[in-house]
Each structure stands twice: as structure tokens, then as C-alpha cells.
Short mmCIF file of C-alpha atoms and ligand atoms in Angstrom, two decimals:
data_model
loop_
_atom_site.label_atom_id
_atom_site.label_comp_id
_atom_site.label_asym_id
_atom_site.label_seq_id
_atom_site.Cartn_x
_atom_site.Cartn_y
_atom_site.Cartn_z
CA MET A 186 -31.72 -4.80 -30.27
CA LYS A 187 -34.59 -3.17 -28.43
CA LYS A 188 -32.87 -4.01 -25.16
CA ILE A 189 -29.66 -2.31 -26.30
CA ILE A 190 -31.53 0.81 -27.35
CA LEU A 191 -33.29 0.84 -24.01
CA LEU A 192 -29.99 0.43 -22.13
CA VAL A 193 -28.37 3.25 -24.08
CA ALA A 194 -31.40 5.45 -23.49
CA VAL A 195 -31.31 4.74 -19.74
CA ALA A 196 -27.54 5.44 -19.65
CA ILE A 197 -27.95 8.76 -21.46
CA PHE A 198 -30.85 9.69 -19.24
CA SER A 199 -28.95 8.98 -16.02
CA VAL A 200 -25.88 10.93 -17.15
CA ASN A 201 -28.21 13.79 -17.99
CA ALA A 202 -30.01 13.55 -14.70
CA SER A 203 -26.78 13.62 -12.74
CA TYR A 204 -25.59 16.63 -14.70
CA SER A 205 -28.74 18.51 -13.95
CA ASN A 206 -28.30 17.71 -10.27
CA LYS A 207 -24.97 19.38 -9.70
CA PRO A 208 -25.16 20.83 -6.23
CA PHE A 209 -23.59 24.29 -6.39
CA TRP A 210 -24.41 27.98 -7.07
CA GLY A 211 -24.20 28.04 -10.83
CA LYS A 212 -21.23 29.77 -12.42
CA THR A 213 -23.06 33.10 -12.58
CA GLY A 214 -23.72 33.09 -8.84
CA HIS A 215 -20.12 32.33 -7.94
CA ARG A 216 -18.76 34.87 -10.40
CA THR A 217 -21.08 37.54 -9.02
CA VAL A 218 -19.74 36.95 -5.50
CA GLY A 219 -16.16 37.23 -6.83
CA GLU A 220 -16.94 40.36 -8.82
CA ILE A 221 -18.59 42.11 -5.87
CA ALA A 222 -15.70 41.14 -3.58
CA SER A 223 -13.18 42.67 -5.95
CA LYS A 224 -14.84 46.07 -5.51
CA TYR A 225 -14.22 45.97 -1.75
CA LEU A 226 -10.57 44.90 -1.62
CA ASP A 227 -7.95 47.15 -0.05
CA GLU A 228 -5.28 48.27 -2.46
CA ASP A 229 -2.59 46.05 -0.95
CA THR A 230 -4.91 43.04 -0.87
CA ALA A 231 -5.85 43.56 -4.51
CA LYS A 232 -2.16 43.59 -5.41
CA ALA A 233 -1.35 40.48 -3.38
CA ILE A 234 -4.28 38.62 -4.94
CA ALA A 235 -3.43 39.72 -8.47
CA ASP A 236 0.04 38.35 -7.85
CA LEU A 237 -1.18 34.99 -6.49
CA LEU A 238 -3.83 34.59 -9.21
CA ASP A 239 -1.46 35.77 -11.93
CA GLY A 240 -3.90 38.50 -12.89
CA GLU A 241 -6.96 36.25 -13.04
CA SER A 242 -10.05 37.97 -11.62
CA LEU A 243 -11.84 36.76 -8.50
CA ALA A 244 -14.90 36.18 -10.70
CA SER A 245 -12.94 33.88 -12.97
CA ALA A 246 -11.21 32.04 -10.12
CA SER A 247 -14.53 31.53 -8.29
CA THR A 248 -15.63 28.56 -10.38
CA TYR A 249 -12.39 26.61 -10.03
CA GLY A 250 -13.84 24.75 -7.03
CA ASP A 251 -16.48 23.23 -9.29
CA ASP A 252 -14.27 22.84 -12.36
CA ILE A 253 -12.03 20.38 -10.49
CA LYS A 254 -14.88 18.18 -9.26
CA SER A 255 -14.35 15.67 -12.05
CA ASP A 256 -10.64 15.32 -11.20
CA LYS A 257 -10.04 12.49 -8.70
CA ASN A 258 -6.89 14.23 -7.41
CA TYR A 259 -9.17 16.75 -5.75
CA ASN A 260 -11.63 14.28 -4.19
CA LYS A 261 -10.81 15.49 -0.71
CA PHE A 262 -12.65 18.75 -1.40
CA TYR A 263 -15.84 17.00 -2.40
CA GLN A 264 -17.74 17.50 0.82
CA TRP A 265 -16.36 20.90 1.61
CA HIS A 266 -19.06 22.62 -0.45
CA TYR A 267 -21.78 22.32 2.17
CA VAL A 268 -22.46 21.69 5.85
CA ASN A 269 -25.56 20.00 7.17
CA PHE A 270 -26.30 19.83 10.84
CA PRO A 271 -29.64 19.46 12.64
CA PHE A 272 -31.56 22.72 12.96
CA ASP A 273 -32.00 22.19 16.69
CA THR A 274 -28.33 21.45 17.42
CA LYS A 275 -25.29 23.69 17.64
CA TYR A 276 -22.62 22.93 15.04
CA SER A 277 -20.10 22.36 17.82
CA ASP A 278 -22.33 19.67 19.35
CA SER A 279 -23.20 18.02 16.05
CA GLU A 280 -21.68 14.95 14.50
CA LYS A 281 -19.13 16.08 11.93
CA ALA A 282 -18.87 14.78 8.37
CA LYS A 283 -15.84 12.47 8.18
CA LYS A 284 -14.43 14.03 5.06
CA GLY A 285 -14.88 17.58 6.24
CA ASP A 286 -17.50 20.19 5.54
CA LEU A 287 -17.90 23.79 4.43
CA ILE A 288 -16.93 25.28 7.80
CA MET A 289 -13.83 23.17 8.21
CA GLY A 290 -13.06 23.77 4.53
CA ILE A 291 -13.17 27.56 4.87
CA GLU A 292 -11.05 27.45 8.02
CA THR A 293 -8.48 25.23 6.30
CA CYS A 294 -8.28 27.53 3.29
CA ILE A 295 -7.72 30.57 5.51
CA ARG A 296 -4.99 28.80 7.49
CA ILE A 297 -3.11 27.65 4.39
CA ILE A 298 -3.31 30.97 2.52
CA LYS A 299 -2.18 32.94 5.57
CA ASP A 300 0.93 30.88 6.18
CA LYS A 301 3.58 32.10 3.78
CA LYS A 302 5.69 29.04 4.58
CA ASN A 303 3.30 27.02 2.40
CA THR A 304 4.20 26.67 -1.26
CA ARG A 305 2.86 29.30 -3.61
CA GLU A 306 1.11 26.55 -5.56
CA ASN A 307 -0.80 25.44 -2.47
CA ARG A 308 -1.67 28.95 -1.39
CA VAL A 309 -3.05 29.65 -4.86
CA LEU A 310 -5.12 26.46 -4.85
CA TYR A 311 -6.63 27.21 -1.44
CA LEU A 312 -7.25 30.83 -2.37
CA LYS A 313 -9.30 29.71 -5.35
CA MET A 314 -11.17 27.25 -3.15
CA LEU A 315 -11.87 29.94 -0.53
CA ILE A 316 -13.32 32.29 -3.15
CA HIS A 317 -15.63 29.47 -4.17
CA PHE A 318 -16.62 28.29 -0.68
CA ILE A 319 -17.60 31.74 0.57
CA GLY A 320 -20.04 31.76 -2.33
CA ASP A 321 -21.39 28.34 -1.35
CA LEU A 322 -21.81 29.48 2.25
CA HIS A 323 -24.30 32.11 1.08
CA GLN A 324 -26.51 29.66 -0.82
CA PRO A 325 -28.90 28.93 2.06
CA LEU A 326 -29.38 25.29 1.12
CA HIS A 327 -25.65 24.65 1.46
CA VAL A 328 -26.42 24.92 5.16
CA GLY A 329 -29.45 22.69 4.82
CA ARG A 330 -30.79 19.38 5.99
CA GLY A 331 -28.70 16.27 5.48
CA GLU A 332 -31.69 13.98 5.04
CA ASP A 333 -32.77 15.60 1.76
CA LYS A 334 -29.23 16.54 0.65
CA GLY A 335 -29.78 20.24 1.06
CA GLY A 336 -33.05 20.08 -0.88
CA ASN A 337 -31.67 18.05 -3.79
CA ASP A 338 -34.27 15.36 -3.01
CA ILE A 339 -37.16 17.83 -3.01
CA LYS A 340 -38.22 17.51 -6.63
CA VAL A 341 -40.14 20.40 -8.17
CA THR A 342 -40.68 21.79 -11.63
CA TRP A 343 -39.22 25.09 -12.66
CA PHE A 344 -41.17 26.61 -15.55
CA TYR A 345 -42.38 23.09 -16.49
CA LYS A 346 -38.89 21.52 -16.44
CA LYS A 347 -37.76 18.96 -13.87
CA SER A 348 -35.67 20.45 -11.12
CA ASN A 349 -35.31 20.38 -7.35
CA ILE A 350 -35.38 23.14 -4.77
CA HIS A 351 -31.60 23.05 -4.30
CA ARG A 352 -31.06 23.64 -7.97
CA VAL A 353 -33.72 26.37 -8.07
CA TRP A 354 -31.59 28.25 -5.52
CA ASP A 355 -28.21 27.32 -7.02
CA SER A 356 -28.95 28.36 -10.55
CA ASP A 357 -32.52 28.21 -11.91
CA MET A 358 -33.60 31.58 -10.49
CA ILE A 359 -30.33 33.25 -11.45
CA ASP A 360 -30.25 31.83 -14.97
CA ARG A 361 -33.86 32.80 -15.55
CA TYR A 362 -32.99 36.42 -14.68
CA LYS A 363 -30.69 36.48 -17.70
CA MET A 364 -28.12 38.88 -16.35
CA SER A 365 -24.39 38.37 -16.69
CA TYR A 366 -22.36 38.29 -13.50
CA THR A 367 -21.13 41.83 -14.10
CA GLU A 368 -24.68 43.05 -14.63
CA LEU A 369 -25.79 41.31 -11.45
CA ALA A 370 -22.83 42.69 -9.50
CA ASN A 371 -23.79 46.18 -10.66
CA ASN A 372 -27.45 45.71 -9.83
CA VAL A 373 -27.37 44.77 -6.20
CA LYS A 374 -28.57 47.24 -3.61
CA ARG A 375 -26.42 50.33 -3.19
CA LEU A 376 -24.97 50.29 0.31
CA SER A 377 -23.72 53.04 2.57
CA ASP A 378 -20.35 52.43 4.23
CA SER A 379 -22.06 51.62 7.50
CA GLU A 380 -24.45 49.15 5.86
CA ALA A 381 -21.51 47.43 4.20
CA LYS A 382 -19.64 47.30 7.51
CA ALA A 383 -22.66 45.81 9.24
CA ILE A 384 -22.83 43.01 6.65
CA GLN A 385 -19.11 42.36 7.06
CA SER A 386 -19.30 42.17 10.82
CA GLY A 387 -19.71 38.93 12.73
CA SER A 388 -17.91 35.63 12.70
CA LEU A 389 -17.90 32.76 10.26
CA MET A 390 -20.28 30.92 12.62
CA ASP A 391 -22.68 33.91 12.64
CA TRP A 392 -22.81 33.72 8.84
CA VAL A 393 -23.38 29.96 8.93
CA ILE A 394 -26.31 30.42 11.30
CA GLU A 395 -27.72 33.21 9.16
CA SER A 396 -27.64 30.89 6.14
CA GLN A 397 -29.18 28.07 8.12
CA ASN A 398 -32.01 30.35 9.24
CA LEU A 399 -32.63 31.31 5.62
CA SER A 400 -32.57 27.68 4.67
CA LYS A 401 -35.40 27.01 7.15
CA LYS A 402 -37.42 29.66 5.29
CA VAL A 403 -36.60 28.05 1.96
CA TYR A 404 -37.82 24.67 3.22
CA ALA A 405 -41.01 26.34 4.42
CA SER A 406 -41.50 27.88 0.97
CA VAL A 407 -41.84 24.61 -0.90
CA LYS A 408 -43.14 21.08 -0.87
CA MET A 409 -42.35 18.05 -2.96
CA GLY A 410 -43.84 18.26 -6.44
CA ASP A 411 -44.50 22.02 -6.41
CA LYS A 412 -44.72 23.70 -9.79
CA LEU A 413 -42.58 26.78 -9.39
CA SER A 414 -42.39 29.70 -11.79
CA TYR A 415 -42.94 33.50 -11.85
CA LYS A 416 -44.44 33.78 -8.41
CA TYR A 417 -41.59 31.92 -6.71
CA ALA A 418 -38.96 33.94 -8.55
CA TYR A 419 -40.75 37.18 -7.73
CA LYS A 420 -40.88 36.28 -4.07
CA HIS A 421 -37.34 34.97 -3.63
CA PHE A 422 -34.98 36.49 -6.17
CA GLY A 423 -34.41 39.49 -3.91
CA THR A 424 -32.99 37.12 -1.29
CA VAL A 425 -30.73 35.51 -3.89
CA LYS A 426 -29.31 38.91 -4.85
CA GLU A 427 -28.86 39.87 -1.21
CA GLN A 428 -26.99 36.64 -0.53
CA LEU A 429 -24.68 37.18 -3.49
CA GLN A 430 -23.95 40.66 -2.22
CA LYS A 431 -23.28 39.49 1.32
CA GLY A 432 -21.03 36.75 -0.03
CA GLY A 433 -19.01 39.30 -1.98
CA LEU A 434 -18.65 41.71 0.92
CA ARG A 435 -17.63 38.99 3.35
CA LEU A 436 -15.18 37.40 0.92
CA ALA A 437 -13.53 40.81 0.60
CA LYS A 438 -13.41 41.17 4.36
CA ILE A 439 -11.70 37.79 4.81
CA LEU A 440 -9.23 38.50 2.01
CA ASN A 441 -8.39 41.95 3.41
CA GLU A 442 -7.70 40.31 6.76
CA ILE A 443 -5.59 37.39 5.60
CA MET A 444 -3.49 39.33 3.11
CA LYS A 445 -2.33 41.82 5.75
N1 ADE B 551 -25.41 16.93 -0.48
C1 ADE B 551 -25.80 16.70 0.79
N2 ADE B 551 -26.11 17.86 1.42
C2 ADE B 551 -25.92 18.84 0.53
C3 ADE B 551 -26.05 20.24 0.60
N3 ADE B 551 -26.46 20.87 1.69
N4 ADE B 551 -25.72 20.95 -0.49
C4 ADE B 551 -25.30 20.32 -1.58
N5 ADE B 551 -25.17 19.01 -1.73
C5 ADE B 551 -25.47 18.26 -0.67
ZN1 ZN B 552 -25.51 23.91 -4.48
ZN1 ZN B 553 -19.39 24.56 -4.41
#
């Protein structure tokens, strides 16, 4: 009997542990990116997107990429949420993940959405995935180190609860801030037109490198076993907000371009 209880306890614990390890911006982060993007869409783009998404908002569609993770039919997207390549190697020279990565994923989405010969169903699916992946791209640790799974293996505590540095950046800091995605979207820095344009400039690869450079800073900010709380949030939440804002602006830029 004791053995059975122990087995059940271990099973429950491992399910719990895997839940708490989910490697993505939490829902609030993704929705914030979608919400900010929707403020920067051209009129025609907004119409085309409303048509494809059947009126669903970008914020709402942004979490679809994670919602389908438990559905085997969508397994091929599993590795498209991140890209890890050595910090001292160019992406083009690096060994590519066999099942694809975030960069290839974003490029595929753009290609499929753009081509009106594709079925509406497919274009809608890849549009929802694109909205999600541009969010992921702006979580620095989604352009992290492969050997620690983008920081998932760097265990820390967050206000006395078990976590890891990846999760701190995905969701712990955002959740702790206790703002809804609309509140967050309305509380990012106010930008002039030229500041917004500057953020939207550059190529996908420029944005990847920017995230990777931030990820180096994140790795330097922490070591295994650190007890993180107020001080860490105070120091880094500004970067989180900035990344959500950049994600939103750049998602809008891509959508404005591909819906032309
Ligand atoms: N698994 C391996 N690398 C990862 C990363 N950078 N982000 C999320 N999950 C991962
Ligand atoms: Zn993540
Ligand atoms: Zn994701």
C-alpha cells in the first residue's frame, strides 16, 4: 500500500513539475505582444486580419501556438518556439535543428500566409502561429543556449517557490506584476513615430541577434540555485516590458508587409 501511495505521489509530482516547466512566454506576455501589434496595423491589414481570424483579436490568437502543444497533429511545430545556436557562431554556419527552429518557423509562416494559393484554413493556422512566434522571438532565452535548454535547467527560486531562469523570464516576472495584458499594453513606454520606426527597422536576423545578446545578459544575471525576488524583478522587468513592446511593433510591421 505504501508503495502505491508513493508511486501515485511521484506521478502527481512529475506531472506537476512538467507543467511548471512549460517553455514559453506565459499567456499574458503573448497577449500583450498581440495587443500592442493591433495598435500599429494599417487599416487594410487590420481588415484582412479580422477576416482571416473571423474577428478574433491578435491578443486572443497569440496563445494558439501553445494551446495546440498537447495535440499530436501539431507535433511538427514543437521545436519552432525557440532557436539555440552557439554564441560564438553565426546562425548560418551553425548546425540546424532537424525539426526546424524559430527562425525557420517564422519564415515558413510568412511564406504560407503570403501565398493566397494556399487554403484559407492553412493561412489562418500559420497566421496564428506567426503571431505567437514573434512573441517567442522577443523572450531572450528563446534564443538561448542549447545545453541548458534556454535556461530551463538553471534552477532558481522565485519568491521562495521552485522555478528556473527560463520560466522567470517567460512568466514569473510578468505574473508577479499583476497587470492584465491590456494594462501592460497601455503601460509600455510612449514612443514617437521615429522611435517606433527605429524599433521596426532591421531584418529578422537582426532581431534574433538582439535577442541572443540580451540572452547573454540574462545568463550573466543568474547562477544555479539563486534565490530571486524583488531585486531581480526591479532590475529586469523594464527589459521584459521593452521586449513585449518590440515584439508588438515588429509583429505589426511583418503583418503590414505580408497583407499588402
Ligand atoms: N528547449 C531547448 N531550448 C529551449 C529554449 N531556448 N527555449 C525553450 N525551450 C527550449
Ligand atoms: Zn519560453
Ligand atoms: Zn511558444
